PDB file of C-alpha atoms in Angstrom:
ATOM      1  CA  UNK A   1      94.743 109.528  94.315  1.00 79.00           C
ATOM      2  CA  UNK A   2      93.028 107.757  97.383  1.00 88.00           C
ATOM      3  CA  UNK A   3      95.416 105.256  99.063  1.00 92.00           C
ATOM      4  CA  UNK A   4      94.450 101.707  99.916  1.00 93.00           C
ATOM      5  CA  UNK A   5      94.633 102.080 103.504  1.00 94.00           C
ATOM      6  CA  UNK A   6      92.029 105.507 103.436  1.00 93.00           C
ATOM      7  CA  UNK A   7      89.946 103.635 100.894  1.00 92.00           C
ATOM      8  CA  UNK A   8      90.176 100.064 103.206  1.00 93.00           C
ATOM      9  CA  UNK A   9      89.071 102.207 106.320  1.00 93.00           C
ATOM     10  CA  UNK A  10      86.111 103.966 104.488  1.00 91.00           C
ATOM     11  CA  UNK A  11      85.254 102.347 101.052  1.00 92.00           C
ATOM     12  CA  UNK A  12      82.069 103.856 100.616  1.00 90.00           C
ATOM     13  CA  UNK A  13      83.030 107.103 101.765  1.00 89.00           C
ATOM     14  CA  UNK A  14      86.104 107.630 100.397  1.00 89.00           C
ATOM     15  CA  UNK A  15      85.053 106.751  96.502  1.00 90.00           C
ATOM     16  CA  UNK A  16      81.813 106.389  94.456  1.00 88.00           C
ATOM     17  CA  UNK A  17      83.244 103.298  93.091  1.00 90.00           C
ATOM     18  CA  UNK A  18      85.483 100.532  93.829  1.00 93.00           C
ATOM     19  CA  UNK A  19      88.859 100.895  94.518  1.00 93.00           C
ATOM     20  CA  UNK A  20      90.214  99.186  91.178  1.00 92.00           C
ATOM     21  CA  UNK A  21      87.850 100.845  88.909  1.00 91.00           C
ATOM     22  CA  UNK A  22      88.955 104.472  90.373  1.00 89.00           C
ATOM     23  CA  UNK A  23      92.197 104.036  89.169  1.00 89.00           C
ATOM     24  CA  UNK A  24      90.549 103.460  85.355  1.00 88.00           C
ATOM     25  CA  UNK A  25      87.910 106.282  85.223  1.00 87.00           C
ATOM     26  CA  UNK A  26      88.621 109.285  84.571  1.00 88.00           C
ATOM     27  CA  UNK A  27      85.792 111.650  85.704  1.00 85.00           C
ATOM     28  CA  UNK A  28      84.797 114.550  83.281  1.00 88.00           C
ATOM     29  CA  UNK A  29      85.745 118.170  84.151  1.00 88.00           C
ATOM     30  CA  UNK A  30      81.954 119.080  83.650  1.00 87.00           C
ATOM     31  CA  UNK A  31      81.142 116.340  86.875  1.00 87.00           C
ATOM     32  CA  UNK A  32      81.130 116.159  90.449  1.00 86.00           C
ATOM     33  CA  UNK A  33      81.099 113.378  92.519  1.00 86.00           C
ATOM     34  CA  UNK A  34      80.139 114.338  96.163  1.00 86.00           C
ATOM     35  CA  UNK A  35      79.402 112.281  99.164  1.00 86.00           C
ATOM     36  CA  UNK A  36      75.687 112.430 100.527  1.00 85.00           C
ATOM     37  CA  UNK A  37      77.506 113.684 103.945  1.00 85.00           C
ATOM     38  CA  UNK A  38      79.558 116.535 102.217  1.00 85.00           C
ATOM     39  CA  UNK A  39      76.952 117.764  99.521  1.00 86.00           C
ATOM     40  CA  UNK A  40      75.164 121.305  99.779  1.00 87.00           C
ATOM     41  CA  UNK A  41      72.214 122.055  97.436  1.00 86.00           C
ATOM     42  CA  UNK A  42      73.949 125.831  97.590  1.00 89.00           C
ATOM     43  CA  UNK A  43      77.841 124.661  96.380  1.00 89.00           C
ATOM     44  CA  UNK A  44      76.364 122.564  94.142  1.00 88.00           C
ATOM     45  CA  UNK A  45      73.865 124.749  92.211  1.00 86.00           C
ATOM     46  CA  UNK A  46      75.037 124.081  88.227  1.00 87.00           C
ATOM     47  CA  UNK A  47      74.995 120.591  88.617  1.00 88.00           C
ATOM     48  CA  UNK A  48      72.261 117.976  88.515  1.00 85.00           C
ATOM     49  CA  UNK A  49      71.928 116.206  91.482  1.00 82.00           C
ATOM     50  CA  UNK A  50      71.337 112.412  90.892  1.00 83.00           C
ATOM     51  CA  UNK A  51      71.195 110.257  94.432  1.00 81.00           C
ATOM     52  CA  UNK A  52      72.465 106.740  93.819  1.00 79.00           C
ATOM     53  CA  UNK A  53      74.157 104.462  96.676  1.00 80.00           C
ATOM     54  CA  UNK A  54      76.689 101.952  97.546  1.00 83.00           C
ATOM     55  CA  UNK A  55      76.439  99.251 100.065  1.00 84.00           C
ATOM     56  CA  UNK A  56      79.433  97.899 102.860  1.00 83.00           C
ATOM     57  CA  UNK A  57      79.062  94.190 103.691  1.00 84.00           C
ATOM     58  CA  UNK A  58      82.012  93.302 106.112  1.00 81.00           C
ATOM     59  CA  UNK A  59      80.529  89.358 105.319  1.00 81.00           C
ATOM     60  CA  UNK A  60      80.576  88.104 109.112  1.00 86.00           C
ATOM     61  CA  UNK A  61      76.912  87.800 109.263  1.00 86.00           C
ATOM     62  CA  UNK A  62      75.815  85.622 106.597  1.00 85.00           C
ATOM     63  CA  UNK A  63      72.105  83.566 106.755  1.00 86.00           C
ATOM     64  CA  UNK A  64      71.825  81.498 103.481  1.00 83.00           C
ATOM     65  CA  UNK A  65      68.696  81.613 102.608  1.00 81.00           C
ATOM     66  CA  UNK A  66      68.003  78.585 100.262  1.00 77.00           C
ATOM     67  CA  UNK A  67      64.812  79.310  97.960  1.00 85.00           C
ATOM     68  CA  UNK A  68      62.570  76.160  97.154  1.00 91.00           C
ATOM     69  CA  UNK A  69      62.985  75.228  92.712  1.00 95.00           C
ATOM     70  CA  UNK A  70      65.489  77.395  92.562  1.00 95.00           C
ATOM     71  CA  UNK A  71      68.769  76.192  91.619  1.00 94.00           C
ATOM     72  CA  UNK A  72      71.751  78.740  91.401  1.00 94.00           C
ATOM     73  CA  UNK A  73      74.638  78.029  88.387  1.00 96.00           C
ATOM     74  CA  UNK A  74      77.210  79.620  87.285  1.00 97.00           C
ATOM     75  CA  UNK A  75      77.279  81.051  84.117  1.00 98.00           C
ATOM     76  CA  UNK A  76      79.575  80.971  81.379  1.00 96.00           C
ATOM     77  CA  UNK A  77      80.742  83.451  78.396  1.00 93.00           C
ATOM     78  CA  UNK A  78      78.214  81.887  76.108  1.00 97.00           C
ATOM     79  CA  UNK A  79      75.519  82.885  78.386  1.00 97.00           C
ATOM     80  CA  UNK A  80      76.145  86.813  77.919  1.00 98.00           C
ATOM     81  CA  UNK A  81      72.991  87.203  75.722  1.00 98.00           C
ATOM     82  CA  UNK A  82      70.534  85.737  77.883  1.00 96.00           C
ATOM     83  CA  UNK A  83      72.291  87.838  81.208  1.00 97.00           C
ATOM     84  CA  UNK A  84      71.626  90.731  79.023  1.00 98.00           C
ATOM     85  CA  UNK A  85      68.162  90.176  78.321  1.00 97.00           C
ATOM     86  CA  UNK A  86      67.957  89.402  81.861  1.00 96.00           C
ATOM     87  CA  UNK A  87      69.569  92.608  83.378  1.00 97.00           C
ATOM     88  CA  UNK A  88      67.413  94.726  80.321  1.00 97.00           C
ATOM     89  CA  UNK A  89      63.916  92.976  81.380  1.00 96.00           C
ATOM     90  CA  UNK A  90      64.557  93.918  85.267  1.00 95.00           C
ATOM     91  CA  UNK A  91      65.189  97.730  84.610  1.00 93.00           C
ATOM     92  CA  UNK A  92      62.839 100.261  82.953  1.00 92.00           C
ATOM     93  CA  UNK A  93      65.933 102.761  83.581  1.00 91.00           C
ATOM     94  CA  UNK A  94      68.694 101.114  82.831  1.00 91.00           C
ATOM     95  CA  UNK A  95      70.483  98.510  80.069  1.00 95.00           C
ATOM     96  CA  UNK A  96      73.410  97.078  79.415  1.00 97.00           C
ATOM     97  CA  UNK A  97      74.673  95.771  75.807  1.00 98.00           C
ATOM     98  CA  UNK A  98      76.275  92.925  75.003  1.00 98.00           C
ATOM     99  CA  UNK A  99      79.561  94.630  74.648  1.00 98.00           C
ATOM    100  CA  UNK A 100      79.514  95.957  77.420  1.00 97.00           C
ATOM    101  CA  UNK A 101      79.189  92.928  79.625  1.00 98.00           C
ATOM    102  CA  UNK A 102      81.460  90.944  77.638  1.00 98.00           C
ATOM    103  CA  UNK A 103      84.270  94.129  78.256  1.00 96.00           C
ATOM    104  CA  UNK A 104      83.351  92.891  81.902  1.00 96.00           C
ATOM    105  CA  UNK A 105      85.177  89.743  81.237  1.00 97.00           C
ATOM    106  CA  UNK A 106      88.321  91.572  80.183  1.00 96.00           C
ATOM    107  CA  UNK A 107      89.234  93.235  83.573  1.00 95.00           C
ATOM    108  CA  UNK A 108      91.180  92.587  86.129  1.00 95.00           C
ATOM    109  CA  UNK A 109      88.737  91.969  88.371  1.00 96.00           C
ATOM    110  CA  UNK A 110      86.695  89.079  86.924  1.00 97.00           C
ATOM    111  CA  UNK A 111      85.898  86.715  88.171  1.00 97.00           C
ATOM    112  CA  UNK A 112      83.997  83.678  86.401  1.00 97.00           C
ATOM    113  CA  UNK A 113      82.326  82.124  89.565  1.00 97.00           C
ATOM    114  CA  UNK A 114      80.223  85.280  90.387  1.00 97.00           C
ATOM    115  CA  UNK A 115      78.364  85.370  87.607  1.00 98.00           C
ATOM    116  CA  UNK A 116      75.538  83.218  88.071  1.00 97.00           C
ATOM    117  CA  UNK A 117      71.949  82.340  86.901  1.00 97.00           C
ATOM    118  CA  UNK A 118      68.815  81.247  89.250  1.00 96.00           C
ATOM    119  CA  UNK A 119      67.293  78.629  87.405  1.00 96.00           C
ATOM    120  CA  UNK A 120      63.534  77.370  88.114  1.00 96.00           C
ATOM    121  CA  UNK A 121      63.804  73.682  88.317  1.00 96.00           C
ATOM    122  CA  UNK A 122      60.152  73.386  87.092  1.00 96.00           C
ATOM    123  CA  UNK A 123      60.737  74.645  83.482  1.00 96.00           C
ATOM    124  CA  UNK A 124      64.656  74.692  83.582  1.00 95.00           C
ATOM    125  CA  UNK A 125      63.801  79.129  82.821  1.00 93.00           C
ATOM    126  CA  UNK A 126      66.239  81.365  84.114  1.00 94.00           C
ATOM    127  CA  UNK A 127      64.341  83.660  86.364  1.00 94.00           C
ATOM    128  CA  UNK A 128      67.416  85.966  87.641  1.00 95.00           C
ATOM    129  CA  UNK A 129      71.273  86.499  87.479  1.00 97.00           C
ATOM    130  CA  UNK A 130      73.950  88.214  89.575  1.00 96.00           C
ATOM    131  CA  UNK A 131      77.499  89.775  88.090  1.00 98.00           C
ATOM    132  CA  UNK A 132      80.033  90.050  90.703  1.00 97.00           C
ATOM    133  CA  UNK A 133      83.704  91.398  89.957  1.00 96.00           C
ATOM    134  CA  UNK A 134      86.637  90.646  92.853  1.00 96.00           C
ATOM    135  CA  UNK A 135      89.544  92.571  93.435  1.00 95.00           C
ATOM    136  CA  UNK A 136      92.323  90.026  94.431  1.00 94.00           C
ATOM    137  CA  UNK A 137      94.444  93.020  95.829  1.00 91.00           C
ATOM    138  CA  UNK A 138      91.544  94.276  98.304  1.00 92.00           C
ATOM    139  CA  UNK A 139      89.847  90.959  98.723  1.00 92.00           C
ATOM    140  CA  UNK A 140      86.643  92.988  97.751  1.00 93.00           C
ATOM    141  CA  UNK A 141      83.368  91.761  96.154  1.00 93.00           C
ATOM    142  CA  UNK A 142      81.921  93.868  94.046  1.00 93.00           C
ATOM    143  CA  UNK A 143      78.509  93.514  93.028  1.00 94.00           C
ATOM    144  CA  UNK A 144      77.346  95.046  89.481  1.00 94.00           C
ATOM    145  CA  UNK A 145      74.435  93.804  88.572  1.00 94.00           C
ATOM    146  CA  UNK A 146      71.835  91.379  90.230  1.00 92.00           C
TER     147      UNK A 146
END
Protein backbone atom coordinates (compact mmCIF):
# COMPACT_ATOMS: atom_id res chain seq x y z
CA UNK A 1 0.00 0.00 0.00
CA UNK A 2 1.17 3.58 -1.15
CA UNK A 3 1.47 5.97 1.85
CA UNK A 4 -0.04 9.43 1.90
CA UNK A 5 3.09 11.24 1.99
CA UNK A 6 4.58 9.15 -1.46
CA UNK A 7 1.12 9.54 -2.96
CA UNK A 8 0.97 13.62 -1.74
CA UNK A 9 4.52 14.07 -3.38
CA UNK A 10 3.58 12.29 -6.72
CA UNK A 11 -0.25 11.68 -7.11
CA UNK A 12 -0.25 10.97 -10.59
CA UNK A 13 2.69 8.94 -10.56
CA UNK A 14 2.40 7.03 -7.75
CA UNK A 15 -1.41 5.62 -8.54
CA UNK A 16 -3.78 5.40 -11.56
CA UNK A 17 -6.42 6.65 -9.33
CA UNK A 18 -7.05 8.72 -6.41
CA UNK A 19 -5.74 8.10 -3.27
CA UNK A 20 -9.19 7.12 -1.51
CA UNK A 21 -10.44 5.02 -4.24
CA UNK A 22 -7.00 2.84 -4.18
CA UNK A 23 -7.69 1.74 -0.95
CA UNK A 24 -11.35 0.28 -2.39
CA UNK A 25 -10.27 -1.39 -5.70
CA UNK A 26 -8.95 -4.25 -5.85
CA UNK A 27 -7.14 -4.76 -9.22
CA UNK A 28 -7.59 -8.22 -10.99
CA UNK A 29 -4.66 -10.70 -11.07
CA UNK A 30 -5.15 -10.86 -14.97
CA UNK A 31 -4.27 -6.64 -14.98
CA UNK A 32 -1.50 -4.37 -14.93
CA UNK A 33 -1.44 -0.98 -14.18
CA UNK A 34 1.88 0.67 -15.36
CA UNK A 35 2.99 4.21 -15.49
CA UNK A 36 3.57 5.74 -19.09
CA UNK A 37 7.33 6.40 -17.68
CA UNK A 38 7.91 2.71 -16.50
CA UNK A 39 6.03 0.74 -19.35
CA UNK A 40 7.98 -1.43 -22.05
CA UNK A 41 6.05 -2.75 -25.10
CA UNK A 42 8.62 -5.96 -24.48
CA UNK A 43 7.61 -6.65 -20.42
CA UNK A 44 4.37 -6.03 -21.27
CA UNK A 45 3.67 -8.31 -24.28
CA UNK A 46 0.27 -10.43 -22.98
CA UNK A 47 -1.42 -7.50 -22.06
CA UNK A 48 -3.45 -4.93 -23.96
CA UNK A 49 -2.13 -1.72 -23.78
CA UNK A 50 -4.88 0.98 -23.30
CA UNK A 51 -3.30 4.79 -22.83
CA UNK A 52 -5.60 6.85 -20.64
CA UNK A 53 -4.34 9.93 -18.37
CA UNK A 54 -4.67 11.81 -15.24
CA UNK A 55 -4.24 15.45 -14.73
CA UNK A 56 -2.29 17.49 -11.47
CA UNK A 57 -3.81 20.93 -10.79
CA UNK A 58 -1.90 22.40 -7.70
CA UNK A 59 -5.04 25.30 -8.04
CA UNK A 60 -2.71 28.51 -7.64
CA UNK A 61 -3.35 29.66 -11.07
CA UNK A 62 -6.92 29.99 -11.53
CA UNK A 63 -8.57 32.50 -14.53
CA UNK A 64 -12.43 32.21 -14.24
CA UNK A 65 -13.57 32.30 -17.28
CA UNK A 66 -17.31 33.39 -17.12
CA UNK A 67 -19.26 32.18 -20.40
CA UNK A 68 -22.07 34.63 -21.68
CA UNK A 69 -26.11 32.61 -21.04
CA UNK A 70 -24.58 30.28 -19.24
CA UNK A 71 -25.50 29.91 -15.76
CA UNK A 72 -23.73 27.15 -13.60
CA UNK A 73 -26.09 25.26 -10.64
CA UNK A 74 -25.64 22.80 -8.61
CA UNK A 75 -27.35 19.79 -8.95
CA UNK A 76 -29.23 17.70 -6.73
CA UNK A 77 -30.01 13.75 -6.31
CA UNK A 78 -33.15 14.16 -8.31
CA UNK A 79 -31.19 15.35 -11.17
CA UNK A 80 -29.21 11.91 -11.66
CA UNK A 81 -31.26 11.00 -14.80
CA UNK A 82 -30.76 13.97 -16.75
CA UNK A 83 -26.60 13.94 -15.63
CA UNK A 84 -26.80 10.56 -17.08
CA UNK A 85 -28.25 11.34 -20.26
CA UNK A 86 -25.88 14.09 -20.23
CA UNK A 87 -22.56 12.17 -19.56
CA UNK A 88 -24.15 9.19 -22.23
CA UNK A 89 -24.87 11.96 -25.10
CA UNK A 90 -21.11 13.41 -24.73
CA UNK A 91 -19.34 9.93 -25.18
CA UNK A 92 -19.60 7.52 -28.14
CA UNK A 93 -17.16 5.28 -25.86
CA UNK A 94 -18.26 5.48 -22.75
CA UNK A 95 -21.69 5.44 -20.32
CA UNK A 96 -22.56 5.50 -17.12
CA UNK A 97 -26.00 4.07 -15.56
CA UNK A 98 -28.02 5.43 -13.23
CA UNK A 99 -26.79 3.16 -10.55
CA UNK A 100 -23.82 3.80 -10.95
CA UNK A 101 -23.84 7.53 -10.42
CA UNK A 102 -26.20 7.36 -7.69
CA UNK A 103 -23.42 4.64 -5.87
CA UNK A 104 -21.36 7.98 -6.40
CA UNK A 105 -23.40 9.60 -3.77
CA UNK A 106 -22.69 6.86 -1.26
CA UNK A 107 -18.86 7.39 -0.83
CA UNK A 108 -16.87 8.98 1.23
CA UNK A 109 -15.82 11.34 -0.94
CA UNK A 110 -18.97 13.16 -2.11
CA UNK A 111 -19.45 15.91 -2.22
CA UNK A 112 -22.93 17.62 -3.21
CA UNK A 113 -21.55 21.08 -4.38
CA UNK A 114 -19.42 19.61 -7.27
CA UNK A 115 -21.90 18.30 -9.09
CA UNK A 116 -23.22 20.87 -11.21
CA UNK A 117 -25.24 21.65 -14.42
CA UNK A 118 -24.49 24.59 -17.12
CA UNK A 119 -27.72 25.85 -17.86
CA UNK A 120 -28.48 28.09 -21.13
CA UNK A 121 -30.39 30.99 -19.85
CA UNK A 122 -32.13 31.31 -23.28
CA UNK A 123 -34.22 28.06 -23.08
CA UNK A 124 -33.47 27.20 -19.33
CA UNK A 125 -31.68 23.52 -21.38
CA UNK A 126 -28.96 22.02 -19.65
CA UNK A 127 -26.15 22.02 -22.10
CA UNK A 128 -23.30 20.31 -19.77
CA UNK A 129 -22.50 18.94 -16.21
CA UNK A 130 -19.40 18.27 -14.11
CA UNK A 131 -19.12 15.38 -11.14
CA UNK A 132 -16.46 16.16 -8.77
CA UNK A 133 -15.69 13.85 -5.61
CA UNK A 134 -13.32 15.50 -2.58
CA UNK A 135 -11.28 13.71 -0.31
CA UNK A 136 -11.49 15.65 3.07
CA UNK A 137 -8.30 13.70 4.28
CA UNK A 138 -6.07 14.85 1.16
CA UNK A 139 -7.91 18.04 0.45
CA UNK A 140 -8.04 16.62 -3.20
CA UNK A 141 -10.56 17.34 -6.01
CA UNK A 142 -11.28 14.79 -7.99
CA UNK A 143 -12.85 15.22 -11.18
CA UNK A 144 -15.01 12.18 -12.73
CA UNK A 145 -16.92 13.25 -15.19
CA UNK A 146 -17.40 16.69 -17.01
Amino acid sequence: MITIEAYKENPCGVLSIPYWKNKRVKIPQNMCIVHDTAYSEDKYKEYCDEPYFRLFHSLTDIHIAPVNGISIVNAKQDDIPLLVDIINQSYTDLSVTFEQLKGYTQTEAFCPELWIMAIDNINSCIVGCGIADFDKALHEGIIEWI
